[in-house]
Amino acid sequence: MLYRIARRLPSSHSDSLRIIARKEDRAIALVAGLFILLVVPAIAGDYVLSALLIPFLILSIAAIGLNLVMGYAGQASLGTGGFMAVGAYTSYKLATNIPEIPIVLDFFLGGLAAALAGILFGLPSLRLKAFYLAISTLAFQFFAEWLFSKVSWFWNDNASGVVSIPAFDVLGITIEGPRQSYYLVCAIVAIMTLAAVNLMRSHVGRRWMAIRDNETAARLMGISVPAAKLQAFAISSFYCGVAGALWSFVYLKTLGVSSYSIDISFKIIFMIVIGGMGTILGSFIGAAFVLLMPVVLNAVTVALSLPIDTGSVSSLEQIFFGVLVIYFVLVEPRGIMHLLGKLHKKLVSWPLNIGR
Amino acid sequence: MNASEFPTPPLPTPPLPTNDASIRQALVAVQGVSLSFGGNTVLSNVDLNVRSGEIYSIIGPNGAGKTSLLNCINGFYKPTAGRISFDDKDMSRLSVSRLARMGVARTFQNLALFRDLSTIDNLLLGRNLMMKTSFAQAAWYWGATRNEELNHRAAVEETVHLLQLAGVRDATVGRLSYGTQKRIEFGRALASRPKLILLDEPMAGMTQVEKSEMSAFIRTANKLLDVTVILIEHDVGIIMDLSDRIAVLDRGVKIAEGSPRQISTDESVIAAYLGTDH
Ligand SMILES: Nc1ncnc2c1ncn2[C@@H]1O[C@H](COP(=O)(O)OP(=O)(O)OP(=O)(O)O)[C@@H](O)[C@H]1O
Ligand SMILES: [Mg+2]
């Protein structure tokens, strides 16, 4: 039995600082990691890899990004798509004009540009709260969409607003098939996830959560509230920027502003609301949920051979999301992660909790 | 949750007996401080001297300006006139976080905890100013940041032990009882190892048992950790028992100051405060 030793508690400070506290859970994580790296690419078809897993991983980065600023630092943002666009267009300009720079570095420089935009458009957060801040980030979203659709310099003055991404290679390997793309994305996701987890369990994350929970008390702890907010916007936007670059370069293989519209901003908000605000793992769960749901809905209508055309399926999908989001906001504001947490607690104390 | 599973740190040894606070010098000097909002005068020409190592209480009827005075001392409000010095340095124009750096901590009349965080995280935030590793080190975590976390955990564990918080160490504070939350807020202030701690009604809303526990904690902190305490409290019995000296505020004016014995017999105090019903 995996959870045989019930109610085992950490016995030293260094134990309690681990990312995953329980030995059993670490074993699960190790197996899951090996599965993702070795088994998945072997058994998954090209379609599953390139149409499901790669977008899932990339949007998970964006969801982590939004979760950093919204879930941890408590600052509402509707501008995720805009920050993704900044990352994507910066990477594109760099990749096409300065081919000497390794492409992965371009992605991170895209992230850096998005971080600068994040600082700039995070400035209103020093004055505005919740709803009004959300509106001001929405303004940024529309500004970014306008900028990248009107100023053709950003896509090298091509005739069409949607340009194709040139092939590129990483460490001498040309990234073409879905397996190479998968491994590239996995590597970037792993590094960025680890950094996010580390930041959030250190004083950096604790400061952000402090300003989320009580700004006055945060000041009293000597935290510079403006600096912490801008830092959160910068780091969050960095993650969104890298995700935006990968979205075009690895997933779509084309670059156009419509891929970074307000739709994607909302999609990513849904991800963190459903997955769990203020948790890194919740960002992944939410991303998987939001991306898999349409596939499952489609499969269900096909399997039951319901007389519904694809158009109706997509509006069904919208309705479904609406209901889910309302459910989570009202009933389970801490998302699927909280539900899983309760289940985990039950498993850990089993069998002592039988009959409770 | 079992306290014994964590190594129990030894308590710091008490300082040499310098209990005679009267021979110590002033830690906080409030000189002619006035404060008004628009036309509304909240404090007028208040003078106080709080000596290093004492428990100094401020009492007075509701709306007398007690909380406002604390807000002036720790930088939330800027006095309209007068000057406040701490350790002989003028601090009436300093920011809240500068004062935190200088060793001023406080609790609030209405709790100001980080509700969604655990007790440990709240206490660790009390030590925020001592956490110095860089952003890059935090992102890497292993090494410098991890060591720093370990050291501060061990230090915070002393406060957990002192205030008997082991049972709620990992609980989300927002879901704990009011009395426990007050104790955690006091712990968060203590965790920063302050020189001066401002307690705004730390026992309000507590049961009698909780109140006497809290008094004991305040006294222990004062003696053991050598923290100077400025205390606002309505419970006269507790105030008389705990304080070295007491000041009485009424409608923004200090009407009396002295030892508990002097205050309890002062006529203007009896008229203004003890006589009024709360
Ligand atoms: N920021 C502010 N703006 C306007 N008026 C204020 C402000 N802060 C305090 N006051 C006023 O100052 C007066 C004193 O308030 P304060 O909170 O200092 O009283 P208190 O002695 O702490 O009372 P209590 O025992 O009820 O806590 C009140 O009349 C209050 O309305
Ligand atoms: Mg008050």
XYZ file of C-alpha atoms and ligand atoms in Angstrom:
666
model
C 0.000 0.000 0.000
C 1.479 3.260 -1.131
C 0.181 5.317 1.762
C 0.830 2.543 4.258
C 2.513 4.663 6.887
C -0.319 6.898 7.825
C 0.130 10.396 9.266
C 3.871 10.521 9.013
C 4.986 14.086 9.695
C 8.195 15.849 8.806
C 10.697 15.424 11.613
C 13.157 18.203 10.896
C 13.203 21.672 9.383
C 15.032 20.505 6.289
C 12.338 17.862 5.754
C 9.631 20.456 5.870
C 11.403 22.592 3.257
C 11.150 19.922 0.559
C 9.108 20.669 -2.548
C 7.146 17.455 -2.044
C 6.910 16.647 1.617
C 5.970 12.973 1.611
C 8.258 10.215 0.419
C 5.348 8.391 -1.222
C 4.434 11.498 -3.203
C 8.032 11.937 -4.314
C 7.956 8.394 -5.664
C 4.784 9.189 -7.588
C 6.380 12.354 -8.986
C 9.479 10.445 -10.100
C 7.414 7.808 -11.882
C 5.296 10.509 -13.512
C 8.438 12.327 -14.667
C 9.909 9.203 -16.244
C 6.566 8.449 -17.858
C 6.405 11.911 -19.391
C 9.943 11.731 -20.738
C 10.208 8.122 -21.888
C 6.821 6.517 -22.300
C 4.663 9.356 -23.608
C 6.760 10.207 -26.698
C 7.011 6.492 -27.502
C 3.327 5.681 -27.387
C 1.679 8.985 -28.300
C 0.893 9.554 -31.949
C 1.973 12.654 -33.838
C -1.484 14.116 -33.502
C -1.596 13.748 -29.726
C 1.849 15.235 -29.338
C 1.512 18.209 -31.632
C -2.169 19.017 -31.189
C -2.615 18.235 -27.489
C 0.531 17.827 -25.441
C 2.661 20.594 -26.936
C -0.031 23.288 -26.649
C -0.834 21.976 -23.176
C 2.757 22.397 -22.033
C 3.135 25.826 -23.601
C -0.089 27.193 -22.159
C 0.898 25.739 -18.794
C 3.823 28.161 -18.798
C 1.451 31.040 -19.477
C -0.887 29.770 -16.756
C 2.003 29.640 -14.283
C 2.823 33.198 -15.332
C -0.691 34.458 -14.713
C -0.886 32.492 -11.486
C 2.260 34.213 -10.226
C 0.778 37.670 -10.527
C -2.875 36.837 -9.859
C -2.841 33.797 -7.598
C 0.256 34.613 -5.565
C 0.554 38.403 -5.695
C -3.191 39.032 -5.918
C -3.049 41.469 -8.855
C -5.737 40.918 -11.475
C -4.570 40.766 -15.077
C -6.500 40.408 -18.331
C -3.451 41.158 -20.442
C -1.924 37.683 -20.719
C -2.461 37.530 -24.491
C -0.771 40.897 -24.890
C 2.301 39.836 -22.926
C 2.456 36.626 -24.953
C 2.364 38.702 -28.126
C 5.234 40.899 -26.939
C 7.301 37.763 -26.331
C 6.400 36.254 -29.680
C 7.057 39.338 -31.820
C 10.316 40.143 -30.024
C 11.537 36.599 -30.593
C 10.501 36.786 -34.223
C 12.332 40.053 -34.835
C 15.452 38.719 -33.165
C 15.331 35.345 -34.915
C 14.871 36.845 -38.365
C 17.232 39.802 -38.039
C 20.010 38.482 -35.833
C 20.235 34.780 -36.701
C 23.498 34.513 -34.738
C 21.576 34.419 -31.454
C 20.637 30.864 -30.428
C 16.899 30.495 -30.811
C 16.243 29.464 -27.212
C 17.911 32.674 -26.117
C 15.525 34.526 -28.434
C 12.604 33.003 -26.561
C 13.999 34.183 -23.250
C 14.785 37.637 -24.662
C 11.155 37.720 -25.797
C 10.274 36.949 -22.214
C 12.503 39.794 -21.081
C 10.766 42.249 -23.407
C 7.427 41.067 -22.030
C 8.790 41.589 -18.511
C 9.585 45.222 -19.366
C 6.068 45.638 -20.735
C 4.835 44.007 -17.524
C 6.638 46.558 -15.384
C 5.338 49.433 -17.493
C 1.741 48.236 -17.550
C 1.948 47.010 -13.973
C 2.427 50.609 -12.839
C -1.338 51.193 -12.563
C -1.393 48.437 -9.924
C 0.340 50.843 -7.548
C -2.831 52.909 -7.546
C -5.687 50.736 -8.745
C -7.364 47.827 -7.040
C -9.031 44.659 -8.333
C -11.670 45.660 -10.882
C -10.017 48.887 -12.052
C -6.669 47.167 -12.350
C -8.299 44.452 -14.454
C -9.670 47.161 -16.756
C -6.269 48.795 -17.128
C -4.629 45.472 -18.056
C -7.449 44.957 -20.528
C -6.453 48.281 -22.058
C -2.938 46.909 -22.452
C -4.337 43.805 -24.160
C -6.126 45.944 -26.747
C -3.135 48.222 -27.163
C -0.900 45.224 -27.890
C -3.383 43.810 -30.396
C -3.581 47.177 -32.120
C 0.210 47.628 -32.143
C 0.988 44.213 -33.608
C -1.713 44.444 -36.239
C -0.928 47.993 -37.407
C 2.859 48.311 -37.270
C 4.131 45.985 -39.983
C 7.729 46.469 -38.857
C 7.026 43.803 -36.253
C 6.505 41.173 -38.917
C 9.244 42.470 -41.231
C 6.790 44.339 -43.504
C 5.413 41.171 -45.047
C 2.372 41.539 -47.240
C 0.301 39.273 -45.053
C -0.252 39.883 -41.361
C 0.336 36.205 -40.665
C 3.932 35.195 -41.325
C 5.419 31.733 -41.277
C 8.149 30.877 -38.846
C 11.431 29.782 -40.416
C 12.778 26.376 -39.388
C 15.280 26.557 -36.545
C 17.625 24.289 -34.694
C 18.607 23.886 -31.077
C 22.097 22.623 -30.177
C 22.597 21.590 -33.795
C 19.387 19.576 -33.988
C 16.736 20.868 -36.362
C 13.402 21.000 -34.600
C 10.919 19.599 -37.080
C 9.032 16.513 -35.877
C 6.651 16.594 -32.959
C 9.002 14.525 -30.798
C 11.816 17.062 -31.000
C 9.367 19.859 -30.330
C 8.004 17.920 -27.376
C 11.408 17.450 -25.786
C 12.348 21.096 -26.363
C 9.143 22.291 -24.718
C 9.525 19.768 -21.882
C 12.994 21.082 -21.108
C 11.855 24.721 -21.023
C 8.776 23.861 -18.966
C 10.892 21.910 -16.469
C 13.343 24.763 -15.918
C 10.672 27.424 -15.646
C 8.469 25.355 -13.355
C 11.337 24.635 -11.021
C 12.257 28.316 -10.881
C 8.645 29.256 -10.142
C 8.346 26.658 -7.389
C 11.603 27.810 -5.837
C 10.683 31.483 -5.952
C 7.305 30.826 -4.404
C 8.712 28.848 -1.483
C 11.334 31.497 -0.758
C 11.023 34.990 0.685
C 10.179 36.310 -2.799
C 6.919 34.369 -2.980
C 6.178 35.015 0.665
C 6.383 38.764 0.023
C 3.993 38.493 -2.903
C 1.495 36.499 -0.878
C 1.851 39.025 1.926
C 0.791 41.923 -0.313
C -2.059 39.766 -1.636
C -3.368 39.078 1.868
C -2.793 42.418 3.601
C -0.958 45.383 2.139
C -0.833 47.357 5.386
C 0.703 44.472 7.281
C 3.088 43.864 4.395
C 4.383 47.429 4.726
C 4.803 46.820 8.420
C 7.024 43.826 7.635
C 9.269 46.238 5.740
C 8.109 44.993 2.346
C 8.203 47.628 -0.362
C 4.737 47.076 -1.784
C 5.307 48.891 -5.116
C 8.571 47.028 -5.743
C 6.997 43.676 -4.938
C 4.016 44.338 -7.211
C 6.168 45.392 -10.139
C 8.442 42.421 -9.558
C 5.403 40.134 -9.703
C 4.210 41.761 -12.934
C 7.691 41.459 -14.434
C 8.180 37.787 -13.601
C 4.644 36.890 -14.579
C 4.992 38.654 -17.917
C 8.350 36.964 -18.492
C 6.629 33.583 -18.249
C 3.816 34.741 -20.538
C 6.341 36.154 -23.018
C 8.268 32.891 -23.261
C 4.995 30.987 -23.628
C 3.951 33.400 -26.390
C 7.188 32.833 -28.307
C 6.867 29.057 -28.018
C 3.225 29.274 -29.074
C 4.255 30.656 -32.457
C 7.628 29.032 -32.942
C 6.898 25.514 -31.753
C 3.143 25.017 -31.879
C 1.588 27.181 -34.613
C 4.688 27.658 -36.784
C 3.078 30.916 -37.888
C 2.875 34.304 -36.252
C -0.258 36.420 -36.329
C -1.835 38.742 -33.837
C -5.110 36.826 -33.764
C -3.393 34.012 -31.851
C -2.875 36.425 -28.955
C -6.311 37.926 -28.670
C -8.411 38.489 -25.582
C -9.709 34.935 -26.121
C -6.423 33.454 -25.002
C -6.259 35.815 -22.027
C -9.595 34.492 -20.850
C -8.666 30.901 -21.597
C -5.683 31.245 -19.288
C -7.734 32.878 -16.566
C -10.120 29.915 -16.789
C -7.145 27.608 -16.417
C -5.985 29.077 -13.149
C -9.484 29.512 -11.742
C -10.344 25.885 -12.498
C -6.923 24.480 -11.641
C -6.288 26.462 -8.495
C -5.165 30.013 -7.800
C -1.877 30.278 -5.998
C -0.600 26.815 -6.853
C 1.924 25.892 -9.527
C 0.578 22.382 -10.023
C -2.911 23.837 -10.372
C -1.714 25.764 -13.445
C -0.936 22.456 -15.172
C -4.153 20.808 -14.074
C -6.183 23.793 -15.240
C -4.383 23.910 -18.585
C -5.002 20.209 -19.147
C -8.635 20.612 -18.184
C -9.327 23.569 -20.435
C -7.546 22.025 -23.426
C -8.943 18.534 -23.019
C -12.518 19.536 -22.419
C -13.319 20.385 -26.083
C -11.680 17.162 -27.200
C -13.701 15.131 -24.755
C -16.933 16.958 -25.631
C -16.278 16.292 -29.286
C -15.532 12.653 -28.659
C -18.687 12.298 -26.601
C -20.932 13.807 -29.278
C -19.311 11.591 -31.896
C -19.491 8.475 -29.753
C -23.139 9.019 -28.913
C -23.640 10.080 -32.550
C -25.631 13.034 -31.344
C -27.089 15.060 -34.172
C -25.041 18.146 -33.388
C -22.894 19.976 -35.922
C -19.429 21.259 -35.042
C -20.658 24.816 -34.638
C -23.077 23.777 -31.936
C -20.382 21.709 -30.235
C -18.201 24.783 -29.906
C -21.035 26.827 -28.439
C -21.826 23.908 -26.144
C -18.209 24.143 -25.098
C -18.610 27.835 -24.284
C -21.674 27.144 -22.172
C -19.886 24.356 -20.388
C -16.947 26.610 -19.552
C -19.206 29.361 -18.365
C -20.985 27.016 -15.983
C -17.722 25.520 -14.740
C -16.097 28.861 -14.095
C -19.153 30.084 -12.223
C -19.135 26.862 -10.208
C -15.490 27.224 -9.269
C -15.696 30.925 -8.488
C -18.725 30.472 -6.266
C -18.314 27.014 -4.772
C -14.676 26.014 -4.988
C -12.610 29.180 -5.412
C -9.425 27.271 -4.780
C -10.017 25.024 -7.757
C -9.308 21.408 -8.545
C -6.093 21.554 -6.502
C -8.135 22.075 -3.365
C -10.382 19.116 -4.195
C -7.298 16.995 -4.803
C -5.776 18.262 -1.566
C -8.789 17.015 0.371
C -8.547 13.630 -1.345
C -4.847 13.481 -0.576
C -5.483 14.177 3.084
C -7.953 11.306 3.193
C -5.480 8.957 1.542
C -2.691 9.968 3.886
C -4.690 9.338 7.033
C -6.244 6.129 5.731
C -7.159 3.835 7.454
C -7.358 5.974 10.565
C -10.198 7.969 9.051
C -12.464 5.021 8.276
C -15.917 5.666 9.602
C -15.318 9.382 10.023
C 0.387 17.860 15.490
C 3.026 17.159 18.030
C 5.429 19.791 19.276
C 8.094 17.317 20.297
C 8.719 16.261 16.714
C 10.569 19.462 16.065
C 13.724 20.096 18.024
C 12.862 22.553 20.742
C 15.266 25.466 20.682
C 16.593 26.716 23.987
C 15.121 29.983 25.145
C 17.474 32.926 25.164
C 19.033 33.542 28.548
C 17.523 36.514 30.330
C 19.562 39.693 30.372
C 21.154 40.931 33.560
C 18.532 42.236 35.948
C 18.075 45.856 35.006
C 14.481 45.885 36.000
C 14.582 49.313 37.427
C 13.393 50.899 34.210
C 13.507 54.341 35.778
C 17.290 54.463 35.583
C 17.232 53.560 31.905
C 17.090 56.235 29.263
C 14.146 57.118 27.065
C 13.725 54.844 24.051
C 10.794 56.750 22.608
C 10.308 60.444 23.206
C 7.081 62.011 21.969
C 7.358 65.785 22.183
C 4.433 68.132 21.646
C 2.800 65.906 19.052
C -0.433 67.140 17.503
C -2.446 65.480 14.802
C -5.535 66.628 12.989
C -7.573 65.476 10.045
C -9.174 68.444 8.352
C -10.662 70.435 11.196
C -10.831 67.434 13.509
C -8.109 67.516 16.172
C -7.195 63.971 17.210
C -4.077 64.624 19.297
C -3.044 67.903 20.844
C 0.384 68.575 22.226
C 1.074 65.094 23.587
C 4.346 64.421 25.443
C 5.465 60.928 26.393
C 8.734 59.352 27.423
C 8.935 55.605 27.154
C 12.018 54.195 28.840
C 13.963 51.318 27.465
C 12.771 48.008 28.911
C 9.470 49.090 30.383
C 5.873 48.179 29.726
C 4.177 51.509 29.117
C 0.429 51.527 28.806
C -1.862 54.046 27.212
C -5.454 54.078 28.350
C -8.378 56.323 27.632
C -11.991 56.250 26.467
C -12.982 55.224 22.943
C -11.907 57.762 20.374
C -9.329 59.325 22.705
C -6.632 59.021 20.028
C -4.675 56.021 21.362
C -4.501 54.166 18.062
C -3.690 57.394 16.248
C -0.756 57.933 18.589
C 0.613 54.475 17.772
C 0.098 55.223 14.093
C 2.273 58.317 14.540
C 4.959 56.372 16.366
C 5.289 53.731 13.685
C 4.960 55.994 10.700
C 1.452 55.364 9.362
C 0.500 58.925 10.258
C 2.717 62.009 10.154
C 2.078 64.306 13.098
C 0.900 67.794 12.126
C 3.214 69.251 14.768
C 5.798 68.042 17.242
C 8.480 65.459 17.064
C 8.960 61.797 17.913
C 12.396 60.363 18.494
C 13.455 56.779 18.830
C 16.859 55.955 20.259
C 17.567 59.717 20.156
C 16.962 59.884 16.405
C 14.130 61.964 14.996
C 11.691 59.562 13.401
C 8.548 61.583 12.919
C 9.131 61.778 9.149
C 10.304 58.212 8.546
C 8.386 55.621 6.555
C 6.782 52.540 8.062
C 9.394 50.237 6.600
C 12.319 52.430 7.757
C 10.924 52.230 11.265
C 10.508 48.475 10.927
C 14.185 48.349 10.003
C 15.033 50.334 13.129
C 13.292 47.788 15.325
C 9.699 48.958 15.714
C 7.055 46.245 15.459
C 3.339 46.354 16.164
C 0.014 44.593 16.240
C -3.333 46.054 15.237
C -6.566 46.602 17.057
C -8.325 44.716 14.272
C -6.173 41.809 13.213
C -3.850 42.376 10.272
C -2.582 38.871 9.594
C -1.830 37.233 6.272
C -4.997 35.186 6.401
C -4.325 32.611 3.724
C -0.840 31.788 4.978
C 0.172 29.374 7.698
C 1.283 30.391 11.174
C 4.873 29.620 10.253
C 4.723 31.751 7.106
C 3.211 34.634 9.075
C 6.024 34.428 11.605
C 8.622 34.098 8.857
C 7.268 37.291 7.322
C 8.051 38.908 10.641
C 11.684 38.170 9.816
C 11.336 39.384 6.240
C 13.814 42.214 6.665
C 16.539 39.779 7.682
C 16.166 37.716 4.508
C 18.861 38.950 2.240
C 19.490 36.381 -0.490
C 19.048 37.682 -4.017
C 16.304 36.953 -6.495
C 18.595 34.687 -8.522
C 19.581 32.766 -5.415
C 15.906 32.341 -4.558
C 15.144 31.012 -8.042
C 17.943 28.464 -7.647
C 17.019 27.923 -3.987
C 19.608 25.283 -3.050
C 22.513 26.710 -1.137
C 22.145 30.257 0.104
C 18.366 30.627 0.117
C 17.755 27.187 1.577
C 20.236 27.844 4.376
C 18.633 31.174 5.061
C 15.198 29.548 5.219
C 16.524 26.913 7.609
C 18.087 29.487 9.919
C 14.969 31.604 10.055
C 12.784 28.548 10.588
C 14.878 27.649 13.582
C 14.616 31.205 14.916
C 10.864 31.315 14.364
C 10.552 28.012 16.157
C 11.692 29.837 19.311
C 8.717 32.144 19.006
C 6.424 29.170 18.345
C 7.732 27.613 21.518
C 7.532 30.803 23.555
C 3.918 31.508 22.577
C 2.850 27.859 22.557
C 1.846 27.887 18.924
C 3.152 24.433 18.010
C -0.349 23.025 17.680
C -1.256 25.478 14.920
C 2.161 25.709 13.269
C 0.972 24.711 9.795
C -2.643 25.828 10.038
C -4.042 28.578 7.808
C -4.348 31.486 10.222
C -7.599 32.870 8.815
C -9.405 29.787 10.056
C -8.102 29.880 13.627
C -9.908 31.317 16.629
C -9.721 35.046 17.279
C -7.618 34.618 20.412
C -5.119 32.415 18.613
C -4.887 34.884 15.766
C -4.097 37.668 18.229
C -1.347 35.504 19.666
C 0.061 34.812 16.199
C 0.061 38.504 15.399
C 2.023 39.145 18.577
C 4.355 36.320 17.543
C 4.877 37.859 14.122
C 5.870 41.122 15.767
C 8.218 39.320 18.166
C 9.793 37.231 15.414
C 11.489 40.332 14.047
C 13.373 40.669 17.364
C 12.231 44.277 17.730
C 13.457 46.799 20.264
C 10.010 48.300 20.603
C 6.682 46.625 20.168
C 3.381 48.500 19.958
C 0.392 46.433 21.052
C -3.012 47.847 20.178
C -5.565 46.076 22.377
C -3.900 42.648 22.148
C -6.487 41.130 24.473
C -9.681 42.585 23.048
C -12.307 39.941 22.496
C -10.451 37.300 24.468
C -11.766 35.093 27.234
C -10.452 35.700 30.744
C -8.155 32.672 30.485
C -6.766 33.812 27.149
C -6.230 37.274 28.586
C -4.127 36.029 31.469
C -2.128 33.816 29.096
C -1.538 36.785 26.840
C -0.434 38.950 29.794
C 2.052 36.270 30.711
C 3.377 36.165 27.140
C 3.774 39.935 27.079
C 5.618 39.902 30.364
C 7.865 37.049 29.234
C 8.704 38.812 25.994
C 9.448 41.996 27.871
C 11.742 40.359 30.408
C 13.282 37.554 28.378
C 13.749 39.243 25.017
C 14.232 42.721 26.483
C 11.534 44.275 24.322
C 10.108 47.629 25.305
C 6.321 47.506 25.110
C 3.766 50.227 24.492
C 0.393 48.739 25.275
C -3.143 49.933 24.667
C -5.755 48.030 26.621
C -9.206 48.630 28.030
C -9.125 45.993 30.782
C -8.090 48.115 33.760
C -7.275 45.115 35.958
C -4.767 43.804 33.458
C -3.285 47.232 32.846
C -2.680 47.841 36.548
C -1.085 44.425 36.863
C 1.146 44.548 33.813
C 2.328 48.121 33.383
C 5.388 49.859 34.730
C 3.842 53.199 33.889
C 0.569 54.386 32.455
C -0.481 57.433 30.451
C -4.086 58.502 30.204
C -5.412 60.131 27.038
C -8.723 61.888 26.847
C -9.934 63.573 23.661
C -6.385 63.822 22.343
C -4.896 65.290 25.505
C -2.657 63.491 27.967
C -4.363 64.084 31.283
C -2.164 61.965 33.543
C 0.939 59.820 33.617
C 2.478 57.706 36.359
C 2.729 54.352 38.069
C -0.384 52.148 38.259
C -0.820 53.201 41.888
C -0.674 56.907 41.063
C -3.081 56.523 38.160
C -5.653 54.567 40.118
C -5.929 57.389 42.617
C -5.691 60.317 40.207
C -8.873 62.344 40.349
C -8.943 63.633 36.790
C -8.485 60.081 35.551
C -11.319 58.800 37.655
C -13.483 61.562 36.303
C -12.505 61.150 32.676
C -12.003 57.456 32.323
C -12.658 55.115 35.170
C -15.919 56.875 35.837
C -17.158 56.468 32.283
C -18.957 53.294 31.521
C -17.821 51.105 28.636
N -7.366 58.467 9.202
C -8.248 59.206 9.916
N -9.000 60.126 9.315
C -9.894 60.854 10.016
N -10.109 60.726 11.321
C -9.382 59.810 11.992
C -8.426 58.996 11.320
N -7.864 58.171 12.228
C -8.461 58.465 13.408
N -9.352 59.440 13.265
C -10.170 59.994 14.335
O -9.385 60.159 15.453
C -10.119 59.920 16.626
C -9.352 59.000 17.530
O -9.317 57.717 16.955
P -8.440 56.532 17.519
O -8.720 55.357 16.685
O -7.057 56.987 17.631
O -9.075 56.344 18.972
P -8.762 55.225 20.048
O -8.358 55.924 21.277
O -7.841 54.222 19.510
O -10.197 54.600 20.262
P -10.637 53.076 20.534
O -10.508 52.852 21.998
O -12.073 53.050 20.105
O -9.762 52.210 19.728
C -11.469 59.363 16.215
O -12.435 60.376 16.352
C -11.280 59.028 14.753
O -12.452 59.273 14.044
Mg -7.936 52.267 19.027
